[in-house]
Amino acid sequence: MTIDLLNIARTGVMASQSQLGVTGNNIANVNTEGYHRQVVNQTTYESQRLGNSFYGTGAYVASVKRVYNEYAARELRLGVTAQAEAQTSYNKMSELDQLFSQVGQAIPTSLNDLFAGINNLADLPADLGIRGSVLTSASQMAASVNQMQAQLHGQMTQTNDQIEAITDRINEISKELANINQELMKTGGADNQLLDKQDALINELSEFAQVNVIPLDTGAKSIMLGGAVMLVSGEVAMTMGTSVGDPYPDELKLSATSGFQSLNVNPSRLGGQLGALYDFRDNNLIPARNELGQLALGIADAFNTAQAQGFDMSGNVGQDLFLDINDPLMSNGRVGEFSTNAGSANLRVNIDDVQALTGGAYELTFSAPGTYELKDLDSGNITPLTLSGTVLSGGAGFSIHLDSGAFADGDRFEIRPTAGAAAGLQVVMTDPKGIAAAAPKITAASGNSGNTQVQITAITDRSAANFPGYGSELTFSINTAANTYDVTAADGTALATGVSYTPPSISAFGFTMDVSSTAAATDSFTLDLSFAPGDNTNAIAMAKLSDSKLMNGGKSTLVDVFENTKQDVGSHTKAAEVRVGSADAIYQQAFSRMESESGVNLDEEAANLLRFQQSYQASARIMQTAQQIFDTLFSSVR
């Protein structure tokens, strides 16, 4: 037995050729996204013994492996998820910010125009042209609120479309990953091209949600989303999908289905683009819609209340300028019933005090036999409600009415008192003569307790006997403990004594007034209900609404409600922009680490190319030498 130079040279040539092929493939894929640098694992054949020595028998390629660091790959996936989440949040917040800055700017502008028109009306209360201009300004203001609401609804639709598009792509990726897993199981996970494609798909999946990768002994990888949903298990893929919202249908839910089993997915645990879209929808878009509804309710209530406190050009008590705040068109969407409810309760939310509204949302729960609790979804505070007849009272500015049916133990409802109002805001007054610029004169006696208030609600007959007018005022002394009243004429003549009334209304002498009392007392009020076309008392009171703190418990004006929402959107947009910068920096750091380990370095590959070329030539030279030796031996024995 001798040393086989020719075979040694052959193995060297083959090994060098493999090295050159892998190096050339690296160079060719230097710009291929997702490609991992490959290296040859070259080893020596077993040596053979000749005499007292062992001699090598050449080299061979044991395997071709790609350079892959699982820790670097996981860090990159986390960076991709964080970057996608931050960028999506910023994009959606920027769109919302532009809406409030551009389209929404018409709201304070038109509201100011309306108050300017009322100021002009105060100067010339009998001018029908100015009155018509006030109605036009009111309609334009309502239209600007309606338009803003329509834009926010468009944002909701667009966000839903994006969620559905992402779930469709996730399903495509899950199927591809399951197919790749099936192929890798056949090769034991040795196909580098499939592994690169697998990693590329996983990285793309990381844009949509946080991904956890579980390597399997078979060479395949199982994939979890957000640590909660097993998207791919071996060669089995789960399907992501959306369904109508519960309790509000247009707020899509996320679900995952495998075979015949389906489960709801909590988007807040997913991260990535999906998590960002749901976070934007639930924590920015819906609150913005609710707060716009709060503004609409404030506008309608403020002007309708002011109208009710004055006289129109016909001398009648002013009627509503805007649609009533509890009209069905203004209250659509205030109650959402969960699909899991077993009861048949049909609820309606009535706004009782606009000033007390917060623009927030609540969850109403019923526990048998008679416990009603209202949870503030922003603060988490729980308020027990009291059922009186069919009315649940105790809410912040609203009450809940049981119109029909009954509660069952465990029933839940989501309550949004201001929802839908922005879409329903509209001017219902058509005759400019109906604007109540004048006002009755009601003088409370100096000795009154302050517990009682009166308001004129109707003028039924100005020609009635003893109708209170200028020079013929009437003084009502009202006992709210006994629900009786006395009436005295301006000359001191007693016109009525101990007359009973049914709270809250007193109807007498051609008019009706409501009496409200916080405690039993006997208080007196002198009424002068005379009417003059040039009276601007109530118009001046309406003009002062622009500066009155009517909202948020007396802390905000009407315009403040919109501006506060606008500022909140702007600050969240700026915060999202800052997060984008931080996420980009983290991603670039992870990407650089991954590239340093798995990326193709052309300088390094060029050096390898030269080295393997030289080893190939050297091995070929050995073959040539071996051939010359054989030729010499053959020649010597001829």
Coordinates of C-alpha atoms in Angstrom, one line a residue, residues 23 26-27 30 37 599-612:
T23 CA -18.0 31.7 -2.1
N26 CA -22.3 34.3 -1.5
I27 CA -21.0 37.0 -3.8
V30 CA -24.8 39.9 -1.7
R37 CA -23.9 33.8 4.2
G599 CA -24.4 39.2 6.0
V600 CA -22.0 38.9 3.0
N601 CA -18.8 40.9 3.3
L602 CA -17.4 41.4 -0.3
D603 CA -13.9 42.0 0.9
E604 CA -13.9 38.8 3.0
E605 CA -15.4 36.8 0.1
A606 CA -12.8 38.2 -2.4
A607 CA -10.0 37.1 -0.1
N608 CA -11.6 33.7 0.2
L609 CA -12.0 33.5 -3.5
L610 CA -8.3 34.1 -4.0
R611 CA -7.4 31.6 -1.3
F612 CA -9.6 28.8 -2.6

